[in-house]
Coordinates of C-alpha atoms in Angstrom, one line a residue:
Chain G
M1 CA 0.2 0.1 -0.1
T2 CA 2.6 2.6 1.1
R3 CA 4.3 1.5 -2.0
N4 CA 1.7 2.6 -3.8
L5 CA 1.6 6.0 -2.5
V6 CA 5.0 6.9 -3.3
G7 CA 4.5 5.2 -6.6
W8 CA 1.6 7.7 -7.4
L9 CA 3.2 10.8 -5.8
Q10 CA 6.6 10.6 -7.4
A11 CA 4.6 10.2 -10.8
A12 CA 2.2 13.1 -9.7
P13 CA 3.6 15.8 -11.1
L14 CA 4.3 13.4 -14.9
A15 CA 0.6 12.5 -14.2
L16 CA -0.4 16.4 -13.8
V17 CA 0.8 17.0 -17.0
L18 CA -0.2 14.8 -18.8
L19 CA -3.8 14.6 -17.9
C20 CA -4.1 19.0 -17.5
F21 CA -1.9 19.2 -22.0
L22 CA -2.6 16.2 -23.3
A23 CA -6.0 14.4 -21.0
A24 CA -8.1 17.7 -21.1
P25 CA -6.4 18.8 -25.2
I26 CA -8.0 15.8 -26.6
A27 CA -11.2 15.8 -24.6
M28 CA -11.4 19.2 -26.0
I29 CA -10.9 18.1 -29.4
V30 CA -13.3 15.5 -29.0
S31 CA -16.6 17.9 -27.9
V32 CA -15.8 20.6 -30.1
S33 CA -15.6 18.6 -33.2
F34 CA -19.6 18.3 -32.3
W35 CA -20.1 22.4 -32.1
G36 CA -21.7 24.4 -34.8
A37 CA -20.0 27.7 -36.6
T38 CA -20.5 30.6 -38.0
E39 CA -18.4 32.8 -40.5
Y40 CA -17.3 34.9 -37.0
S41 CA -17.7 32.0 -33.9
I42 CA -18.0 29.2 -32.6
Y43 CA -20.7 27.5 -30.5
P44 CA -22.1 24.9 -28.4
A45 CA -23.9 21.8 -29.7
F46 CA -24.3 17.6 -30.4
Q47 CA -24.4 18.1 -34.5
F48 CA -22.1 15.8 -36.8
D49 CA -22.3 18.2 -38.9
N50 CA -18.9 18.5 -39.1
Y51 CA -18.3 14.9 -39.8
E52 CA -21.1 14.3 -42.3
F53 CA -19.6 17.2 -44.5
L54 CA -15.3 15.5 -43.5
L55 CA -16.7 12.3 -44.7
G56 CA -18.7 12.5 -47.6
S57 CA -16.3 15.0 -49.1
E58 CA -14.0 13.6 -51.9
V59 CA -11.2 16.3 -51.0
T60 CA -10.8 14.2 -47.3
R61 CA -10.5 11.1 -49.0
R62 CA -7.9 12.3 -51.6
V63 CA -5.4 13.7 -48.4
F64 CA -5.9 10.9 -46.3
F65 CA -4.8 8.7 -49.5
A66 CA -2.1 11.4 -49.5
T67 CA -1.0 11.1 -46.0
F68 CA -0.7 7.8 -46.3
R69 CA 1.4 7.8 -48.8
Y70 CA 4.3 10.4 -48.2
A71 CA 3.9 7.7 -44.8
A72 CA 4.3 4.7 -46.8
I73 CA 7.3 6.2 -49.4
T74 CA 8.7 7.8 -45.9
W75 CA 9.1 4.7 -44.3
A76 CA 10.6 2.6 -46.7
L77 CA 13.2 5.2 -47.0
T78 CA 14.0 6.1 -43.1
L79 CA 13.9 2.0 -42.9
L80 CA 16.3 1.2 -45.4
I81 CA 18.6 4.1 -45.2
G82 CA 18.4 3.8 -40.8
F83 CA 19.0 -0.2 -41.0
T84 CA 21.6 0.0 -43.1
V85 CA 23.9 3.4 -41.5
A86 CA 22.7 1.2 -38.1
Y87 CA 24.0 -1.6 -39.5
F88 CA 27.6 -0.1 -40.7
L89 CA 27.6 1.7 -37.0
A90 CA 26.8 -1.7 -35.4
F91 CA 28.9 -4.3 -37.2
H92 CA 31.2 -3.1 -38.9
I93 CA 32.8 -0.2 -37.0
R94 CA 34.9 -2.1 -34.0
S95 CA 36.1 0.7 -32.2
Q96 CA 33.5 1.6 -29.0
T97 CA 35.0 5.3 -29.2
W98 CA 34.1 5.4 -32.8
Q99 CA 30.8 3.7 -32.2
I100 CA 29.4 6.4 -29.9
A101 CA 31.4 9.3 -32.0
L102 CA 29.7 8.5 -35.8
F103 CA 26.8 7.9 -34.1
L104 CA 26.9 11.4 -32.2
V105 CA 27.9 12.7 -35.8
C106 CA 24.5 11.2 -37.0
T107 CA 22.4 12.7 -34.0
I108 CA 23.4 16.7 -33.9
P109 CA 21.6 17.8 -37.1
F110 CA 18.4 16.1 -34.6
W111 CA 19.4 18.6 -32.4
T112 CA 19.2 22.2 -34.7
S113 CA 15.6 23.6 -35.4
N114 CA 13.3 21.6 -38.0
I115 CA 12.5 25.1 -39.6
I116 CA 16.0 26.0 -41.2
R117 CA 16.8 22.4 -42.4
M118 CA 14.0 22.4 -44.3
I119 CA 15.2 26.0 -45.4
S120 CA 19.0 24.6 -46.0
W121 CA 16.8 22.6 -49.5
I122 CA 16.4 26.1 -51.1
P123 CA 19.7 27.0 -52.6
F124 CA 20.5 23.3 -53.0
L125 CA 16.9 22.2 -55.1
G126 CA 15.9 25.9 -55.7
R127 CA 16.0 26.6 -60.0
N128 CA 19.4 28.2 -59.9
G129 CA 20.2 25.6 -56.8
I130 CA 23.0 23.8 -56.8
A131 CA 21.6 20.7 -58.2
N132 CA 20.3 22.6 -61.4
S133 CA 23.2 24.1 -62.3
A134 CA 25.1 21.1 -61.4
L135 CA 23.2 18.8 -63.3
M136 CA 23.5 21.9 -66.0
D137 CA 27.3 21.9 -65.8
W138 CA 27.8 18.0 -67.1
G139 CA 25.7 18.0 -69.7
V140 CA 23.0 16.1 -67.9
I141 CA 20.1 18.0 -68.4
D142 CA 19.7 21.5 -70.1
A143 CA 16.9 23.2 -68.7
P144 CA 16.5 23.9 -65.0
L145 CA 14.5 20.9 -63.3
E146 CA 11.1 22.3 -62.2
W147 CA 10.4 19.3 -60.0
L148 CA 12.8 20.0 -57.6
L149 CA 11.7 22.1 -55.2
Y150 CA 8.3 22.9 -54.1
S151 CA 6.6 19.2 -55.4
D152 CA 6.8 15.7 -53.6
F153 CA 9.9 14.9 -54.3
S154 CA 11.1 18.1 -52.4
V155 CA 8.6 17.1 -49.3
I156 CA 9.7 13.6 -49.1
L157 CA 13.4 14.5 -49.3
A158 CA 12.6 16.7 -46.5
F159 CA 11.2 14.2 -45.0
V160 CA 13.5 11.6 -44.5
H161 CA 16.0 14.4 -43.7
L162 CA 14.4 15.2 -40.9
Y163 CA 13.2 11.7 -39.3
T164 CA 16.0 9.1 -40.9
L165 CA 17.4 9.7 -37.1
F166 CA 13.9 8.3 -35.4
M167 CA 15.2 4.9 -37.8
V168 CA 18.6 5.1 -36.9
V169 CA 18.6 5.0 -33.3
P170 CA 16.2 2.9 -32.0
I171 CA 17.7 -0.1 -35.1
F172 CA 21.2 0.9 -33.3
N173 CA 20.5 0.6 -30.0
T174 CA 19.1 -3.1 -30.6
M175 CA 21.7 -3.9 -33.2
M176 CA 24.1 -3.1 -30.1
R177 CA 22.4 -5.7 -28.2
I178 CA 22.6 -8.3 -30.7
D179 CA 24.6 -10.7 -28.8
K180 CA 27.6 -11.5 -31.0
S181 CA 28.5 -15.1 -30.7
L182 CA 24.5 -15.4 -32.7
I183 CA 26.1 -14.1 -35.9
E184 CA 29.5 -16.3 -34.9
A185 CA 27.6 -19.5 -35.0
A186 CA 25.1 -18.5 -37.9
Y187 CA 28.7 -18.6 -40.0
D188 CA 30.0 -21.3 -38.5
A189 CA 26.6 -23.4 -39.7
G190 CA 27.9 -21.8 -43.2
A191 CA 24.9 -19.1 -43.4
T192 CA 26.2 -16.8 -46.2
G193 CA 26.6 -12.9 -45.4
W194 CA 23.1 -12.6 -46.5
Q195 CA 21.5 -15.6 -44.9
T196 CA 22.7 -14.5 -41.5
L197 CA 21.4 -11.1 -42.4
W198 CA 18.4 -12.1 -43.2
H199 CA 17.7 -15.0 -40.8
V200 CA 19.1 -13.7 -37.6
I201 CA 19.9 -10.0 -37.7
V202 CA 16.7 -8.7 -39.0
P203 CA 14.6 -10.6 -36.7
L204 CA 16.8 -9.7 -33.7
T205 CA 16.8 -6.0 -34.8
K206 CA 12.5 -6.3 -35.2
P207 CA 12.1 -4.4 -32.1
G208 CA 14.2 -1.8 -33.0
I209 CA 12.0 -1.5 -36.7
M210 CA 9.1 -1.0 -34.4
I211 CA 9.7 1.6 -32.6
G212 CA 11.4 3.5 -35.2
T213 CA 8.1 3.0 -37.6
I214 CA 6.0 3.9 -34.6
F215 CA 8.4 7.4 -34.3
V216 CA 8.1 8.1 -38.2
V217 CA 4.4 6.9 -39.4
T218 CA 3.0 9.0 -36.8
L219 CA 5.9 12.1 -37.0
V220 CA 5.1 11.8 -41.0
M221 CA 1.2 11.3 -41.2
G222 CA 1.0 14.4 -38.0
D223 CA 3.3 16.8 -39.8
F224 CA 1.9 19.8 -41.6
I225 CA 4.3 22.5 -41.5
T226 CA 7.0 20.6 -43.4
V227 CA 4.3 19.6 -46.6
R228 CA 3.3 23.1 -46.0
F229 CA 6.7 24.1 -46.7
M230 CA 8.4 21.5 -48.9
S231 CA 6.0 22.0 -51.0
G232 CA 5.3 25.2 -51.6
S233 CA 1.9 25.5 -49.9
Q234 CA 1.1 22.8 -53.4
R235 CA -0.1 20.1 -52.0
A236 CA -2.1 18.7 -49.0
N237 CA -2.2 16.0 -45.9
V238 CA -4.4 16.0 -43.4
G239 CA -2.3 18.1 -40.5
R240 CA -2.9 20.9 -43.7
L241 CA -6.0 20.4 -43.2
I242 CA -6.6 20.8 -39.7
S243 CA -4.2 23.6 -39.8
N244 CA -5.5 25.5 -42.5
D245 CA -9.3 25.7 -41.1
I246 CA -7.3 26.7 -38.3
G247 CA -6.3 29.6 -40.0
L248 CA -9.8 30.0 -41.5
L249 CA -11.1 29.8 -36.9
Q250 CA -12.9 26.9 -38.2
Y251 CA -12.7 25.1 -35.2
P252 CA -14.8 22.7 -34.9
S253 CA -14.4 21.6 -38.4
A254 CA -10.4 21.6 -37.3
A255 CA -11.6 19.8 -34.2
A256 CA -13.9 16.6 -36.6
T257 CA -10.8 16.5 -39.1
A258 CA -8.2 16.0 -35.9
V259 CA -10.0 13.2 -34.3
V260 CA -10.4 11.3 -37.4
L261 CA -6.3 11.8 -37.6
L262 CA -5.9 10.8 -34.5
C263 CA -8.0 7.9 -34.8
T264 CA -6.0 6.7 -37.8
V265 CA -2.5 7.1 -36.2
L266 CA -3.9 5.3 -32.8
I267 CA -5.1 2.6 -35.1
V268 CA -1.7 1.9 -36.9
I269 CA 0.0 2.6 -33.3
A270 CA -2.3 -0.2 -32.3
I271 CA -1.3 -2.6 -34.8
L272 CA 2.5 -1.9 -34.8
L273 CA 2.1 -2.6 -30.3
R274 CA 1.3 -6.0 -31.7
F275 CA 4.5 -6.7 -33.2
V276 CA 6.8 -5.3 -29.9
N277 CA 6.6 -5.0 -26.7
I278 CA 8.3 -1.3 -26.2
R279 CA 9.0 -1.1 -21.9
K280 CA 10.8 -4.7 -22.5
E281 CA 12.9 -3.0 -25.6
L282 CA 15.0 -0.2 -22.8
Chain X
M1 CA 45.1 -6.4 -37.6
E2 CA 42.3 -8.0 -40.7
S3 CA 41.8 -7.0 -43.5
R4 CA 38.2 -5.8 -44.0
P5 CA 35.5 -7.3 -46.7
T6 CA 34.4 -5.0 -49.6
S7 CA 31.3 -4.6 -47.6
F8 CA 32.4 -2.4 -45.0
Y9 CA 33.8 -0.2 -47.5
V10 CA 30.3 0.1 -49.8
L11 CA 28.7 0.9 -46.9
A12 CA 30.7 3.0 -45.2
A13 CA 30.7 5.0 -48.6
F14 CA 26.9 4.4 -47.9
F15 CA 27.3 6.1 -44.6
G16 CA 29.8 9.3 -45.1
L17 CA 26.5 10.6 -48.1
F18 CA 24.2 10.0 -45.8
V19 CA 26.4 11.9 -43.0
L20 CA 26.6 14.6 -46.4
F21 CA 23.8 14.8 -47.0
L22 CA 22.2 15.5 -42.6
Y23 CA 24.8 18.3 -42.9
G24 CA 24.8 19.3 -46.9
P25 CA 22.1 21.8 -46.4
T26 CA 23.1 23.5 -43.2
I27 CA 27.1 24.0 -44.2
T28 CA 25.2 25.4 -47.6
I29 CA 23.2 27.5 -45.4
G30 CA 26.2 28.6 -43.4
I31 CA 28.1 29.5 -46.4
L32 CA 25.5 31.6 -48.4
S33 CA 24.6 33.6 -45.3
F34 CA 27.7 35.1 -46.1
Q35 CA 26.8 36.8 -48.7
G36 CA 27.7 40.1 -50.2
P37 CA 25.5 42.4 -49.2
Q38 CA 23.6 42.6 -53.5
G39 CA 24.3 38.5 -53.1
G40 CA 20.7 36.6 -53.3
L41 CA 19.8 33.7 -51.9
T42 CA 21.3 31.1 -54.1
F43 CA 25.1 30.8 -55.3
P44 CA 26.7 32.0 -57.0
M45 CA 28.1 33.9 -53.9
N46 CA 27.9 38.2 -54.6
G47 CA 31.0 38.8 -52.6
V48 CA 32.0 38.2 -48.7
S49 CA 30.6 39.3 -46.3
T50 CA 29.5 39.4 -42.7
Y51 CA 26.4 42.6 -43.9
W52 CA 23.4 40.1 -43.0
F53 CA 24.3 39.5 -39.4
R54 CA 24.8 42.9 -39.0
D55 CA 21.6 43.7 -40.5
L56 CA 20.3 40.6 -38.7
F57 CA 21.3 43.4 -34.9
E58 CA 20.6 46.3 -36.5
Q59 CA 16.7 46.3 -38.4
Q60 CA 13.8 45.3 -36.4
A61 CA 11.4 45.5 -38.7
V62 CA 10.7 42.2 -39.7
G63 CA 9.8 41.5 -36.1
D64 CA 11.9 41.0 -32.4
I65 CA 13.6 38.7 -32.8
W66 CA 16.0 39.0 -30.0
G67 CA 12.7 39.3 -28.4
A68 CA 11.6 36.0 -29.6
F69 CA 15.9 34.8 -28.7
R70 CA 15.4 35.4 -24.9
R71 CA 11.8 33.9 -25.0
S72 CA 12.5 30.6 -26.5
L73 CA 15.8 30.5 -24.2
A74 CA 14.0 31.1 -20.8
L75 CA 11.7 28.6 -22.1
G76 CA 13.8 26.4 -23.0
L77 CA 15.6 26.7 -19.3
L78 CA 12.4 26.4 -17.3
V79 CA 11.1 23.1 -19.4
M80 CA 14.9 21.7 -19.0
V81 CA 14.6 21.9 -15.3
T82 CA 11.1 20.6 -15.2
T83 CA 11.4 17.6 -17.7
V84 CA 15.2 16.5 -15.2
V85 CA 12.8 16.7 -12.2
V86 CA 9.6 15.4 -13.1
S87 CA 11.8 12.2 -15.2
V88 CA 13.6 11.6 -12.5
M89 CA 10.5 11.3 -10.1
A90 CA 8.4 9.1 -12.9
G91 CA 11.7 7.0 -13.6
L92 CA 11.9 6.4 -9.8
A93 CA 8.0 5.8 -9.6
F94 CA 7.9 3.4 -12.2
R95 CA 10.7 1.6 -10.4
K96 CA 7.6 0.7 -7.6
R97 CA 5.7 -0.7 -10.4
F98 CA 2.5 1.3 -8.9
A99 CA -0.8 0.1 -9.3
G100 CA -2.3 1.8 -12.4
S101 CA 1.4 2.2 -14.0
G102 CA 0.6 0.6 -17.0
L103 CA -1.8 3.2 -17.8
L104 CA 0.0 6.2 -17.2
F105 CA 3.3 4.6 -19.1
Y106 CA 0.5 4.8 -21.9
A107 CA -0.4 7.8 -21.9
A108 CA 3.6 9.1 -22.1
I109 CA 3.7 7.1 -25.3
T110 CA 0.6 8.6 -26.4
S111 CA 1.6 11.9 -25.6
L112 CA 5.1 11.5 -27.2
V113 CA 3.4 10.1 -30.7
I114 CA 0.3 12.1 -30.9
P115 CA 0.0 14.2 -33.8
S116 CA 1.8 17.9 -32.3
I117 CA -0.5 20.1 -33.7
L118 CA -3.4 18.7 -31.7
I119 CA -1.8 19.8 -28.7
S120 CA -1.8 22.8 -30.1
L121 CA -5.3 23.1 -31.4
G122 CA -6.8 21.3 -28.2
V123 CA -4.7 24.0 -25.5
G124 CA -5.6 26.9 -27.6
L125 CA -9.2 25.9 -27.3
I126 CA -9.2 25.0 -24.1
F127 CA -7.7 28.7 -22.9
N128 CA -10.1 30.4 -25.7
Q129 CA -12.7 28.6 -23.6
L130 CA -11.8 29.4 -20.1
G131 CA -11.1 32.8 -21.0
I132 CA -7.4 33.0 -19.7
P133 CA -5.4 34.4 -21.9
V134 CA -2.2 31.8 -24.1
H135 CA 0.8 32.5 -23.4
W136 CA 4.7 30.9 -24.5
A137 CA 5.4 30.8 -20.6
T138 CA 1.7 28.6 -19.4
S139 CA -0.2 27.1 -21.9
G140 CA 3.7 26.9 -24.4
F141 CA 5.6 26.0 -21.8
G142 CA 3.0 22.6 -20.7
S143 CA 2.4 22.1 -24.2
Q144 CA 6.3 21.6 -24.9
L145 CA 6.1 18.8 -21.6
T146 CA 3.6 16.6 -23.4
W147 CA 6.8 16.2 -26.2
T148 CA 9.7 16.7 -23.6
L149 CA 8.4 14.8 -20.6
P150 CA 8.4 11.0 -22.5
F151 CA 11.7 11.2 -24.2
G152 CA 13.3 11.7 -20.4
L153 CA 10.7 9.2 -19.1
L154 CA 11.8 6.5 -22.3
I155 CA 15.1 7.7 -21.3
M156 CA 15.0 7.1 -17.2
F157 CA 13.4 3.9 -18.0
A158 CA 17.0 2.7 -20.2
V159 CA 19.0 4.1 -17.4
F160 CA 17.1 2.3 -14.6
N161 CA 16.9 -0.9 -16.4
R162 CA 20.8 -0.9 -16.5
F163 CA 21.0 -0.2 -12.5
D164 CA 22.7 -2.2 -10.4
K165 CA 20.4 -2.4 -7.3
S166 CA 23.2 -4.1 -4.9
Y167 CA 24.5 0.1 -5.0
E168 CA 21.3 0.7 -3.1
E169 CA 20.9 -1.9 -1.1
A170 CA 24.2 -1.4 -0.1
A171 CA 23.9 2.1 1.1
R172 CA 20.7 1.2 2.9
D173 CA 22.9 -2.1 4.9
Q174 CA 25.0 1.0 6.1
G175 CA 22.4 2.7 7.2
A176 CA 21.7 5.8 5.1
T177 CA 18.2 7.1 4.4
A178 CA 16.0 6.3 1.8
W179 CA 16.8 9.8 1.2
Q180 CA 20.7 9.6 1.6
T181 CA 20.4 6.4 -1.0
L182 CA 18.8 8.4 -3.4
R183 CA 21.5 11.8 -2.8
F184 CA 24.9 10.1 -2.5
V185 CA 24.0 7.3 -4.1
V186 CA 21.6 7.0 -6.4
L187 CA 21.5 10.6 -7.9
P188 CA 25.8 10.4 -8.6
I189 CA 25.3 7.1 -10.6
I190 CA 22.8 8.2 -13.2
A191 CA 24.0 11.5 -13.3
P192 CA 25.4 11.5 -16.7
S193 CA 22.1 10.4 -17.7
L194 CA 20.5 13.6 -16.8
I195 CA 22.2 15.9 -18.3
G196 CA 20.7 13.7 -22.2
V197 CA 17.5 14.3 -20.6
A198 CA 18.8 17.7 -19.8
L199 CA 20.0 18.1 -23.4
F200 CA 16.5 16.8 -24.9
G201 CA 14.7 18.9 -22.5
F202 CA 16.6 21.9 -23.9
T203 CA 16.4 21.6 -27.4
L204 CA 13.8 19.7 -27.7
S205 CA 12.0 23.2 -26.6
Y206 CA 14.2 26.1 -28.2
D207 CA 13.0 24.6 -31.5
E208 CA 9.3 23.3 -30.7
F209 CA 7.1 24.6 -33.5
A210 CA 4.2 23.0 -33.5
R211 CA 3.0 22.7 -30.2
T212 CA 4.1 26.0 -29.7
L213 CA 2.3 27.4 -32.9
L214 CA -1.4 27.7 -31.0
T215 CA -0.3 28.5 -27.7
S216 CA 2.0 31.3 -27.3
G217 CA 0.2 34.1 -27.3
S218 CA 1.0 37.8 -28.5
Y219 CA 5.1 36.6 -27.6
N220 CA 7.0 34.6 -30.4
T221 CA 9.5 32.2 -29.6
L222 CA 11.9 31.9 -31.9
P223 CA 11.0 29.1 -34.4
L224 CA 7.6 31.1 -34.7
E225 CA 10.1 33.8 -35.6
V226 CA 12.1 32.3 -38.0
F227 CA 9.0 30.9 -39.4
G228 CA 7.8 34.0 -39.3
M229 CA 10.8 35.2 -41.6
T230 CA 9.9 32.5 -43.8
T231 CA 7.0 33.3 -45.4
N232 CA 7.5 37.7 -45.8
V233 CA 11.5 37.9 -45.7
T234 CA 13.9 36.7 -49.3
T235 CA 17.1 38.2 -48.2
P236 CA 20.0 35.9 -47.1
V237 CA 19.9 38.1 -43.2
I238 CA 17.3 34.1 -42.9
Y239 CA 20.2 32.3 -43.6
A240 CA 22.1 34.7 -41.4
L241 CA 19.6 34.0 -38.6
G242 CA 19.6 29.7 -39.1
T243 CA 23.5 29.9 -39.1
L244 CA 23.5 31.8 -36.0
T245 CA 20.7 30.1 -34.0
T246 CA 22.4 26.5 -35.4
A247 CA 25.7 27.8 -34.1
F248 CA 24.0 28.0 -30.8
S249 CA 22.8 24.2 -30.9
L250 CA 25.6 22.8 -31.4
L251 CA 27.1 25.3 -28.9
V252 CA 24.7 23.9 -26.5
I253 CA 25.4 20.3 -27.3
A254 CA 28.9 20.9 -27.1
A255 CA 29.0 22.4 -23.2
F256 CA 26.5 19.5 -22.6
L257 CA 29.3 16.7 -23.8
L258 CA 31.3 18.3 -22.1
S259 CA 29.5 18.2 -18.7
V260 CA 29.3 14.7 -19.5
W261 CA 33.0 14.0 -20.1
I262 CA 34.1 15.3 -17.5
L263 CA 31.6 14.2 -15.1
G264 CA 33.3 10.9 -16.4
K265 CA 36.7 12.4 -15.8
R266 CA 36.0 12.7 -12.0
R267 CA 33.8 9.6 -11.4
A268 CA 37.1 7.7 -12.6
R269 CA 38.8 9.3 -10.3
L270 CA 36.9 9.7 -7.4
G271 CA 34.3 6.5 -8.0
S272 CA 35.9 3.6 -6.4
D273 CA 38.2 3.8 -3.0
A274 CA 38.5 0.3 -3.2
G275 CA 42.5 0.0 -2.5
K276 CA 43.1 2.5 -1.1
G277 CA 43.0 1.8 1.9
V278 CA 40.5 5.2 2.8

């Protein structure tokens, strides 16, 4: 009994913050999603207008599809890159000092501003940017490529740039805990490098992959700023739908979209959590 | 030393490209922020000068950059201290496996993965409906904690999962009270990880955009100020600002890494008195 009491006392600040700034806001959003709105104000009500409009709209379907597409492509790319980088660090770098040093090199950009990192793509991808000038100098293309900036390409590039780290860290973390003798055993039993990778390392790395997946997928699905910025406001995802409604002060409509987004994200996470016990992996 | 397999060189090259990909753009804007007064947003460089940095210090027409910086700094420190204290307390609590700990854990995970804009929208709506004005130090502060505390908690889980309980038992056997055990045994051992938590708390807050968007009120934090500039500033002054804030972040990381290193040295020196006849 005292154990529970002391436990709760120690956990109280955390619980309080989560109650006030997580549970209450969600409750608020859910209730506002049933409210009504005029052009100038919002008023309490209990109506399904927002949802009817949202779910009946062709735009919603297209935007949700675009959101899933961004998430899927970004996931595949970050997984591929993240796994390779983590594999290199965990199995090919022999001294621990170097491992930590190179790992830090990967993590440092994560600590700086996302928006600055997005801006920094402009001189690269712009019409007169480095990529276009270089390609033209090499004679690969005659005219600047227009799709480099403000396109799906630049949006996904920015996502990969911002979020690959969220794959590298958990995968590296799980890989570091793989008993190296298992890999030697695989080699001794005659497995080739690929067989070891596919039948030993990948299965043992799965929890890290799952945690990385949860991060990347939820970050991409909830994003609104990268899509707006890197597409030059020409593409949309669910996050942008919400932020546009907020900009127009259409809070009930924004709240309804937010509820649908929240449910989608929670379903995705619930599915992913079936494959991994997070608490055991820490 | 045995020779390395071909795959090593292929992967090393891949890693090199990845690092270039991570740093390349930032380095580019670093270089471009030294454009001459006539220079534009892209290459070629039109002379080399510190004109845009001076511009940043002089004109305040685009907004209140230095005020925003001060607010972000204050908020970052506030979030940092709170994150460290609350995470340690919660980490200790979870070791006791108290009733309902599972629920709280999943709430923290939800807090971590919930789209930031939902927090921003929900907190904004609550303050709005209660008639309390949003302010970076109240609603902004709380919103940022929903992102930094779960990170801190996860680090504390990792720390306590690797914590050797026999140190505590030894302290208790020698008659230390619970508080003394915490103060003189547990905290010194986990100190380096706490620096990590602090680093997370500060930098996540300092760079946070989405969760502060609707909760910071009429006084912008720095990321909001930078975002405002992206929509209406078309000179390299924005690169100068980007370079400065990145440099500041790097400085903060360096300071944290240095303190971890110093703590490690100290521990190596003072950690054990075995065989010293003390």
